[in-house]
């Protein structure tokens, strides 16, 4: 994005960077009553709410063609996601400022790496918001018919984007409340299937372990490619670290607890659906959780219940991602790497970042409906899987840099070895995310990144002329 013409502020001294962040303030520096720091429960809800969007309601049917070997892919992805969560927790201990991967990359490797992390993550957030809103319309259509006309569906998608944006404009106090309530509401039906389904579990419904052709390892990789997007969001608490109370302690705990909780729901939910719906029916299902509820309790009310749960889930996910979409540009703007207006906050929220992001996501949504090309939009969604790995890899590299160089607080040998192993697993996981995104998504994502490189080069030169 654009770099201001002012000289960027110098990096804070180590003790300043490690100091607990000040309360959220408005541009004049006064603390507002609508700005409230997140505690551990809300920070955990932010992580879980952002990881678990609407994808879980389709995942069992999506991976069913590969057989129960897809559960192995779930396990591998979960290990990688938790490793990444541990890395973010350790980095937040070292530097608990708002911005997450951007802050870690810039502190370790300089402005250019920080800009790439911020640019890639910003792309990820607003494209993901557009994707979530469009997907949510499909569930809304079960409750209120809106998909019959292109413009009514478009209006519904825009409404679903702007409602969370308005909650963000109201302040972090309301963002946290919406996130906590939506997370609780979404887990009620998910746990009903995940736990209740175990009582109706029939092993004969599982089908073959390896249903597709080729090798079992190939099936694991193929099913993992479908599941990769579902684990984006592990960085949520780290990105909003400046708004988390006692960030050094709570960011790491919230990240690990939230990621573990989301993974547990994913695994139990998928296993329960596998065991309650016959494999041949599950492969063709367009609403696997609805079918599972119907199989458990009979009747046809499951479609309504799951549609409502999915709508709540996606709205809560949009609420959390809208906040995250503004946090990284906010941190970059404070360092002079994004336009100065992105650093303005009201009621604890970077309002300019929220506004610009929701406008871009809205434009992409309108484009999706007017173009009538689902393939273009699907590629853009896959691009988010690739663009998210850029800050993931940079953050993991920053952790490895600190461990190898010996920077940061002293640690004992056992902890150093453990952290190195965890960081290596997280790096491998991030590279697997790139591979899973596919050639087309990587190609499109690289174009997005190169556009950012050009913007950075031109505007950084402008900034240098003013020095």
Short mmCIF file of C-alpha atoms in Angstrom, two decimals:
data_model
loop_
_atom_site.label_atom_id
_atom_site.label_comp_id
_atom_site.label_asym_id
_atom_site.label_seq_id
_atom_site.Cartn_x
_atom_site.Cartn_y
_atom_site.Cartn_z
CA UNK A 1 0.00 0.00 0.00
CA UNK A 2 0.97 3.67 -0.03
CA UNK A 3 3.83 4.96 2.06
CA UNK A 4 3.50 8.39 3.51
CA UNK A 5 5.90 11.14 2.64
CA UNK A 6 7.02 11.54 6.21
CA UNK A 7 10.02 9.96 7.79
CA UNK A 8 8.97 6.74 9.53
CA UNK A 9 9.39 6.73 13.27
CA UNK A 10 12.43 4.91 14.49
CA UNK A 11 11.97 1.40 15.80
CA UNK A 12 11.27 1.31 19.52
CA UNK A 13 13.96 0.37 21.92
CA UNK A 14 13.80 -3.25 23.09
CA UNK A 15 12.36 -2.28 26.45
CA UNK A 16 9.76 -0.10 24.73
CA UNK A 17 8.81 -2.87 22.31
CA UNK A 18 8.40 -5.28 25.19
CA UNK A 19 6.45 -2.91 27.36
CA UNK A 20 2.76 -3.55 27.87
CA UNK A 21 0.81 -1.54 25.27
CA UNK A 22 -1.08 1.51 26.38
CA UNK A 23 -4.87 1.59 26.49
CA UNK A 24 -6.61 2.14 23.16
CA UNK A 25 -6.71 5.81 22.33
CA UNK A 26 -8.27 8.09 19.81
CA UNK A 27 -6.15 10.34 17.55
CA UNK A 28 -5.94 12.99 20.22
CA UNK A 29 -4.56 10.53 22.69
CA UNK A 30 -7.55 10.33 25.01
CA UNK A 31 -8.78 6.94 26.10
CA UNK A 32 -12.41 6.30 25.16
CA UNK A 33 -14.96 4.33 27.12
CA UNK A 34 -15.92 2.24 24.07
CA UNK A 35 -12.35 0.93 23.78
CA UNK A 36 -11.82 -2.12 25.94
CA UNK A 37 -8.97 -4.58 26.05
CA UNK A 38 -9.70 -8.24 25.35
CA UNK A 39 -9.20 -10.76 28.11
CA UNK A 40 -8.24 -14.40 27.58
CA UNK A 41 -11.82 -15.61 26.86
CA UNK A 42 -12.47 -13.02 24.13
CA UNK A 43 -8.99 -13.47 22.64
CA UNK A 44 -9.58 -17.24 22.52
CA UNK A 45 -13.02 -16.66 20.97
CA UNK A 46 -11.37 -14.42 18.35
CA UNK A 47 -8.99 -17.22 17.36
CA UNK A 48 -11.63 -19.95 17.34
CA UNK A 49 -14.21 -17.73 15.63
CA UNK A 50 -11.81 -16.76 12.86
CA UNK A 51 -10.58 -20.31 12.26
CA UNK A 52 -14.07 -21.80 12.26
CA UNK A 53 -16.13 -19.95 9.69
CA UNK A 54 -18.68 -21.62 7.46
CA UNK A 55 -16.35 -24.15 5.88
CA UNK A 56 -16.88 -26.73 8.60
CA UNK A 57 -20.48 -27.16 7.47
CA UNK A 58 -19.28 -28.44 4.08
CA UNK A 59 -15.96 -30.08 4.94
CA UNK A 60 -17.17 -33.65 5.66
CA UNK A 61 -18.80 -33.98 2.23
CA UNK A 62 -15.81 -32.29 0.54
CA UNK A 63 -13.28 -34.81 1.83
CA UNK A 64 -15.57 -37.86 1.86
CA UNK A 65 -14.55 -38.94 -1.68
CA UNK A 66 -11.06 -39.68 -0.34
CA UNK A 67 -12.37 -41.93 2.43
CA UNK A 68 -11.51 -41.88 6.11
CA UNK A 69 -7.87 -41.31 5.15
CA UNK A 70 -8.90 -37.64 5.16
CA UNK A 71 -8.96 -37.84 8.96
CA UNK A 72 -5.21 -38.45 8.77
CA UNK A 73 -4.91 -35.21 6.81
CA UNK A 74 -6.87 -33.49 9.57
CA UNK A 75 -4.41 -34.82 12.12
CA UNK A 76 -1.34 -33.68 10.16
CA UNK A 77 -2.83 -30.23 9.56
CA UNK A 78 -3.73 -29.93 13.23
CA UNK A 79 -0.14 -30.64 14.29
CA UNK A 80 1.11 -27.98 11.86
CA UNK A 81 -1.48 -25.44 12.96
CA UNK A 82 -0.69 -25.94 16.64
CA UNK A 83 3.05 -25.61 15.88
CA UNK A 84 2.31 -22.32 14.13
CA UNK A 85 0.18 -21.24 17.09
CA UNK A 86 3.06 -21.96 19.48
CA UNK A 87 5.41 -19.91 17.30
CA UNK A 88 3.03 -16.94 17.39
CA UNK A 89 2.75 -17.31 21.15
CA UNK A 90 6.52 -17.20 21.61
CA UNK A 91 6.87 -14.23 19.26
CA UNK A 92 4.10 -12.36 21.09
CA UNK A 93 5.99 -12.92 24.35
CA UNK A 94 8.97 -11.19 22.79
CA UNK A 95 7.02 -8.35 21.15
CA UNK A 96 3.34 -7.95 22.16
CA UNK A 97 2.48 -5.10 19.77
CA UNK A 98 -0.49 -4.97 17.42
CA UNK A 99 0.35 -6.31 13.96
CA UNK A 100 1.41 -9.89 14.57
CA UNK A 101 3.46 -11.28 11.63
CA UNK A 102 4.12 -7.77 10.30
CA UNK A 103 5.75 -6.70 13.57
CA UNK A 104 7.81 -9.89 13.83
CA UNK A 105 9.01 -9.76 10.21
CA UNK A 106 9.94 -6.07 10.33
CA UNK A 107 11.76 -6.34 13.64
CA UNK A 108 13.83 -9.28 12.38
CA UNK A 109 14.40 -8.43 8.71
CA UNK A 110 13.60 -4.75 8.19
CA UNK A 111 11.00 -2.59 6.48
CA UNK A 112 10.72 -4.50 3.21
CA UNK A 113 9.96 -7.83 4.86
CA UNK A 114 7.51 -6.10 7.18
CA UNK A 115 5.78 -4.46 4.23
CA UNK A 116 5.47 -7.80 2.40
CA UNK A 117 3.92 -9.39 5.48
CA UNK A 118 1.47 -6.50 5.90
CA UNK A 119 0.61 -6.34 2.20
CA UNK A 120 0.02 -10.09 1.86
CA UNK A 121 -1.99 -10.31 5.05
CA UNK A 122 -4.14 -7.34 4.11
CA UNK A 123 -4.98 -8.98 0.77
CA UNK A 124 -5.86 -12.17 2.64
CA UNK A 125 -8.31 -10.45 4.96
CA UNK A 126 -10.41 -8.44 2.55
CA UNK A 127 -10.61 -11.18 -0.10
CA UNK A 128 -11.59 -13.65 2.63
CA UNK A 129 -14.29 -11.28 3.84
CA UNK A 130 -15.81 -11.15 0.37
CA UNK A 131 -15.68 -14.94 0.11
CA UNK A 132 -17.34 -15.42 3.50
CA UNK A 133 -20.15 -13.00 2.71
CA UNK A 134 -20.94 -14.65 -0.62
CA UNK A 135 -20.86 -18.11 0.96
CA UNK A 136 -23.12 -16.94 3.81
CA UNK A 137 -25.80 -15.95 1.31
CA UNK A 138 -26.18 -19.62 0.42
CA UNK A 139 -27.13 -20.41 4.01
CA UNK A 140 -29.33 -17.31 4.30
CA UNK A 141 -31.24 -18.52 1.26
CA UNK A 142 -32.47 -21.53 3.26
CA UNK A 143 -34.12 -19.18 5.75
CA UNK A 144 -35.05 -16.26 3.47
CA UNK A 145 -35.06 -16.82 -0.31
CA UNK A 146 -32.54 -14.34 -1.73
CA UNK A 147 -30.67 -16.34 -4.35
CA UNK A 148 -33.53 -16.21 -6.84
CA UNK A 149 -32.31 -12.86 -8.15
CA UNK A 150 -28.71 -11.79 -8.63
CA UNK A 151 -29.12 -8.33 -7.10
CA UNK A 152 -31.06 -9.51 -4.04
CA UNK A 153 -28.24 -11.98 -3.36
CA UNK A 154 -25.66 -9.24 -3.87
CA UNK A 155 -27.50 -6.91 -1.48
CA UNK A 156 -27.67 -9.67 1.13
CA UNK A 157 -23.91 -10.31 0.81
CA UNK A 158 -23.15 -6.60 1.19
CA UNK A 159 -25.40 -6.37 4.25
CA UNK A 160 -23.61 -9.32 5.83
CA UNK A 161 -20.29 -7.49 5.33
CA UNK A 162 -21.40 -4.09 6.59
CA UNK A 163 -23.10 -5.25 9.79
CA UNK A 164 -19.79 -6.54 11.28
CA UNK A 165 -18.08 -3.37 10.01
CA UNK A 166 -20.61 -1.26 11.93
CA UNK A 167 -19.94 -3.33 15.04
CA UNK A 168 -16.24 -2.56 14.59
CA UNK A 169 -16.92 1.15 14.14
CA UNK A 170 -18.77 1.04 17.49
CA UNK A 171 -15.53 0.08 19.25
CA UNK A 172 -13.53 -2.90 20.49
CA UNK A 173 -15.93 -3.23 23.41
CA UNK A 174 -18.68 -4.25 21.00
CA UNK A 175 -16.37 -6.25 18.70
CA UNK A 176 -15.43 -8.47 21.64
CA UNK A 177 -19.04 -8.87 22.73
CA UNK A 178 -20.21 -9.86 19.24
CA UNK A 179 -17.29 -12.27 18.84
CA UNK A 180 -17.90 -13.98 22.18
CA UNK A 181 -21.67 -14.34 21.64
CA UNK A 182 -21.34 -15.58 18.03
CA UNK A 183 -18.68 -18.10 19.04
CA UNK A 184 -20.89 -19.51 21.80
CA UNK A 185 -23.94 -19.66 19.51
CA UNK A 186 -22.08 -21.35 16.68
CA UNK A 187 -20.64 -24.05 18.94
CA UNK A 188 -24.00 -25.18 20.29
CA UNK A 189 -25.13 -26.95 17.07
CA UNK A 190 -21.58 -27.99 16.18
CA UNK A 191 -21.12 -29.70 19.53
CA UNK A 192 -24.56 -31.24 19.18
CA UNK A 193 -23.38 -33.06 16.07
CA UNK A 194 -19.78 -33.59 17.22
CA UNK A 195 -20.72 -35.09 20.60
CA UNK A 196 -24.29 -36.26 20.01
CA UNK A 197 -23.31 -37.94 16.76
CA UNK A 198 -20.98 -40.27 18.63
CA UNK A 199 -24.02 -41.88 20.29
CA UNK A 200 -25.49 -42.60 16.85
CA UNK A 201 -22.16 -43.67 15.38
CA UNK A 202 -22.27 -46.69 13.06
CA UNK A 203 -18.87 -47.98 11.84
CA UNK A 204 -20.54 -49.42 8.74
CA UNK A 205 -21.21 -45.86 7.52
CA UNK A 206 -17.51 -44.99 7.38
CA UNK A 207 -16.87 -46.58 4.03
CA UNK A 208 -13.37 -47.51 2.82
CA UNK A 209 -10.23 -46.06 4.38
CA UNK A 210 -8.90 -45.07 0.95
CA UNK A 211 -11.81 -44.51 -1.42
CA UNK A 212 -10.01 -42.87 -4.31
CA UNK A 213 -7.35 -44.08 -6.72
CA UNK A 214 -3.62 -43.65 -6.33
CA UNK A 215 -1.57 -43.92 -3.17
CA UNK A 216 -2.78 -43.27 0.37
CA UNK A 217 -0.14 -40.53 0.75
CA UNK A 218 -1.49 -38.85 -2.37
CA UNK A 219 -5.00 -39.03 -0.93
CA UNK A 220 -3.80 -37.39 2.29
CA UNK A 221 -2.19 -34.55 0.34
CA UNK A 222 -5.24 -34.11 -1.91
CA UNK A 223 -7.70 -33.97 0.98
CA UNK A 224 -5.32 -31.69 2.90
CA UNK A 225 -5.40 -29.23 -0.01
CA UNK A 226 -9.16 -28.89 0.54
CA UNK A 227 -8.78 -28.51 4.31
CA UNK A 228 -5.92 -25.96 4.29
CA UNK A 229 -8.10 -22.85 4.02
CA UNK A 230 -10.06 -23.95 7.09
CA UNK A 231 -7.06 -23.43 9.38
CA UNK A 232 -6.35 -19.83 8.43
CA UNK A 233 -6.81 -17.56 11.43
CA UNK A 234 -4.36 -19.05 13.96
CA UNK A 235 -2.62 -15.66 14.00
CA UNK A 236 -5.73 -13.74 15.11
CA UNK A 237 -4.71 -13.03 18.70
CA UNK A 238 -1.16 -12.10 17.67
CA UNK A 239 -2.40 -9.61 15.08
CA UNK A 240 -4.59 -7.94 17.74
CA UNK A 241 -2.00 -8.24 20.53
CA UNK A 242 -2.17 -4.52 21.28
CA UNK A 243 -5.82 -4.94 22.26
CA UNK A 244 -5.22 -7.99 24.50
CA UNK A 245 -4.70 -7.55 28.22
CA UNK A 246 -1.39 -8.98 29.45
CA UNK A 247 -0.52 -9.81 25.83
CA UNK A 248 2.75 -11.61 26.60
CA UNK A 249 0.86 -14.21 28.57
CA UNK A 250 -2.59 -14.24 26.99
CA UNK A 251 -1.78 -14.13 23.26
CA UNK A 252 0.11 -17.41 23.36
CA UNK A 253 -2.48 -19.10 25.57
CA UNK A 254 -5.40 -17.85 23.48
CA UNK A 255 -3.70 -18.92 20.24
CA UNK A 256 -2.95 -22.45 21.41
CA UNK A 257 -6.29 -22.97 23.20
CA UNK A 258 -8.27 -21.50 20.30
CA UNK A 259 -6.43 -23.52 17.66
CA UNK A 260 -6.68 -26.74 19.67
CA UNK A 261 -10.38 -26.14 20.34
CA UNK A 262 -11.11 -25.47 16.67
CA UNK A 263 -9.17 -28.57 15.62
CA UNK A 264 -11.08 -30.69 18.13
CA UNK A 265 -14.41 -29.46 16.78
CA UNK A 266 -13.24 -30.11 13.21
CA UNK A 267 -12.12 -33.66 13.98
CA UNK A 268 -15.09 -34.67 16.14
CA UNK A 269 -17.61 -33.05 13.82
CA UNK A 270 -16.21 -34.72 10.72
CA UNK A 271 -15.90 -38.10 12.46
CA UNK A 272 -19.50 -37.86 13.73
CA UNK A 273 -20.84 -37.01 10.27
CA UNK A 274 -18.81 -39.86 8.75
CA UNK A 275 -20.36 -42.26 11.25
CA UNK A 276 -23.99 -41.13 10.97
CA UNK A 277 -24.35 -40.86 7.17
CA UNK A 278 -23.64 -43.71 4.80
CA UNK A 279 -20.55 -43.03 2.72
CA UNK A 280 -22.31 -43.18 -0.64
CA UNK A 281 -24.87 -40.61 0.55
CA UNK A 282 -22.25 -38.37 2.19
CA UNK A 283 -20.26 -38.07 -1.03
CA UNK A 284 -23.33 -36.56 -2.74
CA UNK A 285 -24.51 -34.44 0.22
CA UNK A 286 -24.71 -30.67 -0.13
CA UNK A 287 -25.53 -30.17 3.58
CA UNK A 288 -23.74 -32.92 5.55
CA UNK A 289 -24.45 -31.50 9.00
CA UNK A 290 -28.14 -31.14 8.15
CA UNK A 291 -28.20 -34.73 6.95
CA UNK A 292 -26.42 -35.86 10.12
CA UNK A 293 -28.98 -34.13 12.37
CA UNK A 294 -31.81 -35.61 10.32
CA UNK A 295 -30.23 -39.07 10.62
CA UNK A 296 -29.87 -38.69 14.38
CA UNK A 297 -33.27 -37.27 15.27
CA UNK A 298 -35.41 -37.73 12.17
CA UNK A 299 -37.49 -35.07 10.42
CA UNK A 300 -36.24 -32.30 8.16
CA UNK A 301 -35.62 -29.48 10.60
CA UNK A 302 -31.86 -30.05 10.47
CA UNK A 303 -31.48 -27.92 7.35
CA UNK A 304 -32.99 -24.89 9.07
CA UNK A 305 -30.98 -25.37 12.26
CA UNK A 306 -27.66 -25.82 10.46
CA UNK A 307 -28.35 -22.94 8.09
CA UNK A 308 -28.95 -20.66 11.07
CA UNK A 309 -25.81 -21.95 12.79
CA UNK A 310 -23.76 -21.42 9.64
CA UNK A 311 -25.09 -17.88 9.29
CA UNK A 312 -24.18 -17.07 12.89
CA UNK A 313 -20.79 -18.68 12.38
CA UNK A 314 -19.98 -16.68 9.28
CA UNK A 315 -21.23 -13.41 10.73
CA UNK A 316 -19.01 -13.89 13.77
CA UNK A 317 -16.11 -14.83 11.51
CA UNK A 318 -16.68 -11.67 9.45
CA UNK A 319 -16.73 -9.65 12.66
CA UNK A 320 -13.33 -10.95 13.73
CA UNK A 321 -11.72 -10.77 10.28
CA UNK A 322 -12.95 -7.19 9.84
CA UNK A 323 -11.01 -6.20 12.96
CA UNK A 324 -7.92 -8.11 11.82
CA UNK A 325 -8.10 -6.52 8.37
CA UNK A 326 -7.48 -3.11 9.94
CA UNK A 327 -4.91 -4.10 12.58
CA UNK A 328 -1.98 -4.94 10.29
CA UNK A 329 -2.33 -1.76 8.14
CA UNK A 330 -2.63 0.17 11.43
CA UNK A 331 0.68 -1.21 12.69
CA UNK A 332 2.35 -0.62 9.32
CA UNK A 333 1.00 2.94 9.12
CA UNK A 334 2.47 3.73 12.55
CA UNK A 335 5.85 2.77 11.08
CA UNK A 336 5.30 4.83 7.92
CA UNK A 337 4.76 1.83 5.60
CA UNK A 338 1.05 2.44 4.97
CA UNK A 339 -0.75 5.78 4.55
CA UNK A 340 -0.97 7.82 7.74
CA UNK A 341 -4.82 7.71 7.92
CA UNK A 342 -4.62 3.95 8.56
CA UNK A 343 -3.04 4.76 11.94
CA UNK A 344 -6.10 6.66 13.17
CA UNK A 345 -8.15 4.95 15.83
CA UNK A 346 -11.48 5.68 17.41
CA UNK A 347 -12.83 3.65 20.30
CA UNK A 348 -9.85 1.33 20.01
CA UNK A 349 -10.53 0.46 16.34
CA UNK A 350 -8.51 1.62 13.28
CA UNK A 351 -11.59 3.00 11.56
CA UNK A 352 -9.92 3.96 8.27
CA UNK A 353 -8.58 0.44 7.86
CA UNK A 354 -12.02 -1.04 8.58
CA UNK A 355 -13.67 1.35 6.11
CA UNK A 356 -11.20 0.79 3.26
CA UNK A 357 -11.26 -2.97 3.75
CA UNK A 358 -15.05 -3.28 3.75
CA UNK A 359 -15.27 -1.08 0.64
CA UNK A 360 -12.73 -3.25 -1.23
CA UNK A 361 -14.47 -6.43 -0.13
CA UNK A 362 -17.80 -4.94 -1.22
CA UNK A 363 -16.43 -4.06 -4.66
CA UNK A 364 -15.10 -7.59 -5.05
CA UNK A 365 -18.50 -8.96 -4.01
CA UNK A 366 -20.32 -6.81 -6.55
CA UNK A 367 -17.82 -7.91 -9.20
CA UNK A 368 -18.48 -11.55 -8.35
CA UNK A 369 -22.22 -11.17 -8.82
CA UNK A 370 -22.05 -8.99 -11.94
CA UNK A 371 -19.42 -11.09 -13.73
CA UNK A 372 -21.29 -14.32 -13.12
CA UNK A 373 -17.98 -16.18 -13.12
CA UNK A 374 -17.65 -18.46 -10.12
CA UNK A 375 -14.23 -19.69 -11.25
CA UNK A 376 -12.63 -16.25 -10.95
CA UNK A 377 -13.90 -15.93 -7.40
CA UNK A 378 -12.80 -19.45 -6.46
CA UNK A 379 -9.27 -18.67 -7.64
CA UNK A 380 -9.26 -15.49 -5.54
CA UNK A 381 -10.32 -17.50 -2.51
CA UNK A 382 -7.45 -19.93 -3.09
CA UNK A 383 -5.14 -16.93 -3.45
CA UNK A 384 -5.87 -16.11 0.20
CA UNK A 385 -4.42 -19.48 1.18
CA UNK A 386 -1.20 -18.53 -0.60
CA UNK A 387 -1.05 -14.90 0.53
CA UNK A 388 -1.58 -15.95 4.15
CA UNK A 389 1.50 -18.15 3.99
CA UNK A 390 3.72 -15.16 3.23
CA UNK A 391 3.32 -13.64 6.71
CA UNK A 392 3.29 -17.14 8.22
CA UNK A 393 6.65 -17.98 6.66
CA UNK A 394 8.14 -14.61 7.52
CA UNK A 395 6.99 -14.92 11.15
CA UNK A 396 8.37 -18.45 11.39
CA UNK A 397 11.63 -17.29 9.82
CA UNK A 398 11.78 -14.49 12.39
CA UNK A 399 11.48 -17.05 15.20
CA UNK A 400 14.24 -19.19 13.68
CA UNK A 401 16.35 -16.04 13.27
CA UNK A 402 15.99 -15.19 16.96
CA UNK A 403 16.76 -18.76 18.01
CA UNK A 404 19.86 -19.12 15.82
CA UNK A 405 21.22 -15.63 16.51
CA UNK A 406 20.65 -15.94 20.23
CA UNK A 407 18.67 -12.70 20.37
CA UNK A 408 15.90 -12.18 22.88
CA UNK A 409 15.69 -13.38 26.46
CA UNK A 410 18.04 -16.16 27.52
CA UNK A 411 16.55 -19.65 27.40
CA UNK A 412 17.78 -23.02 28.59
CA UNK A 413 19.00 -25.61 26.12
CA UNK A 414 15.90 -27.81 26.40
CA UNK A 415 13.59 -24.91 25.60
CA UNK A 416 15.82 -23.79 22.74
CA UNK A 417 15.66 -27.25 21.15
CA UNK A 418 11.91 -27.44 21.66
CA UNK A 419 11.35 -24.01 20.11
CA UNK A 420 13.58 -24.89 17.15
CA UNK A 421 11.65 -28.10 16.49
CA UNK A 422 8.31 -26.31 16.76
CA UNK A 423 9.46 -23.52 14.42
CA UNK A 424 10.73 -26.07 11.89
CA UNK A 425 7.38 -27.89 11.92
CA UNK A 426 5.57 -24.56 11.49
CA UNK A 427 7.81 -23.68 8.53
CA UNK A 428 7.11 -27.04 6.89
CA UNK A 429 3.39 -26.52 7.51
CA UNK A 430 3.51 -23.09 5.88
CA UNK A 431 5.28 -24.50 2.82
CA UNK A 432 2.64 -27.23 2.61
CA UNK A 433 0.02 -24.50 2.59
CA UNK A 434 1.70 -23.02 -0.48
CA UNK A 435 1.73 -26.39 -2.24
CA UNK A 436 -1.88 -27.04 -1.32
CA UNK A 437 -3.06 -23.74 -2.77
CA UNK A 438 -2.36 -25.03 -6.29
CA UNK A 439 -0.48 -23.65 -9.29
CA UNK A 440 -3.17 -21.18 -10.36
CA UNK A 441 -3.49 -19.68 -6.89
CA UNK A 442 0.28 -19.37 -6.46
CA UNK A 443 0.53 -17.72 -9.88
CA UNK A 444 -2.19 -15.19 -9.03
CA UNK A 445 -0.76 -14.65 -5.55
CA UNK A 446 2.71 -13.91 -6.87
CA UNK A 447 1.20 -11.25 -9.13
CA UNK A 448 -0.44 -9.66 -6.09
CA UNK A 449 2.90 -9.71 -4.25
CA UNK A 450 4.84 -8.27 -7.18
CA UNK A 451 2.31 -5.44 -7.41
CA UNK A 452 3.10 -4.71 -3.77
CA UNK A 453 6.84 -4.76 -4.48
CA UNK A 454 6.40 -2.10 -7.15
CA UNK A 455 4.24 0.04 -4.88
CA UNK A 456 6.78 -0.25 -2.09
CA UNK A 457 9.71 0.66 -4.38
CA UNK A 458 8.02 3.78 -5.79
CA UNK A 459 6.62 5.12 -2.54
CA UNK A 460 9.71 4.28 -0.48
CA UNK A 461 11.70 6.41 -2.94
CA UNK A 462 9.23 9.25 -2.41
CA UNK A 463 9.70 8.93 1.33
CA UNK A 464 13.47 9.01 0.99
CA UNK A 465 13.34 12.25 -1.01
CA UNK A 466 11.79 14.00 1.98
CA UNK A 467 14.67 13.06 4.27
#
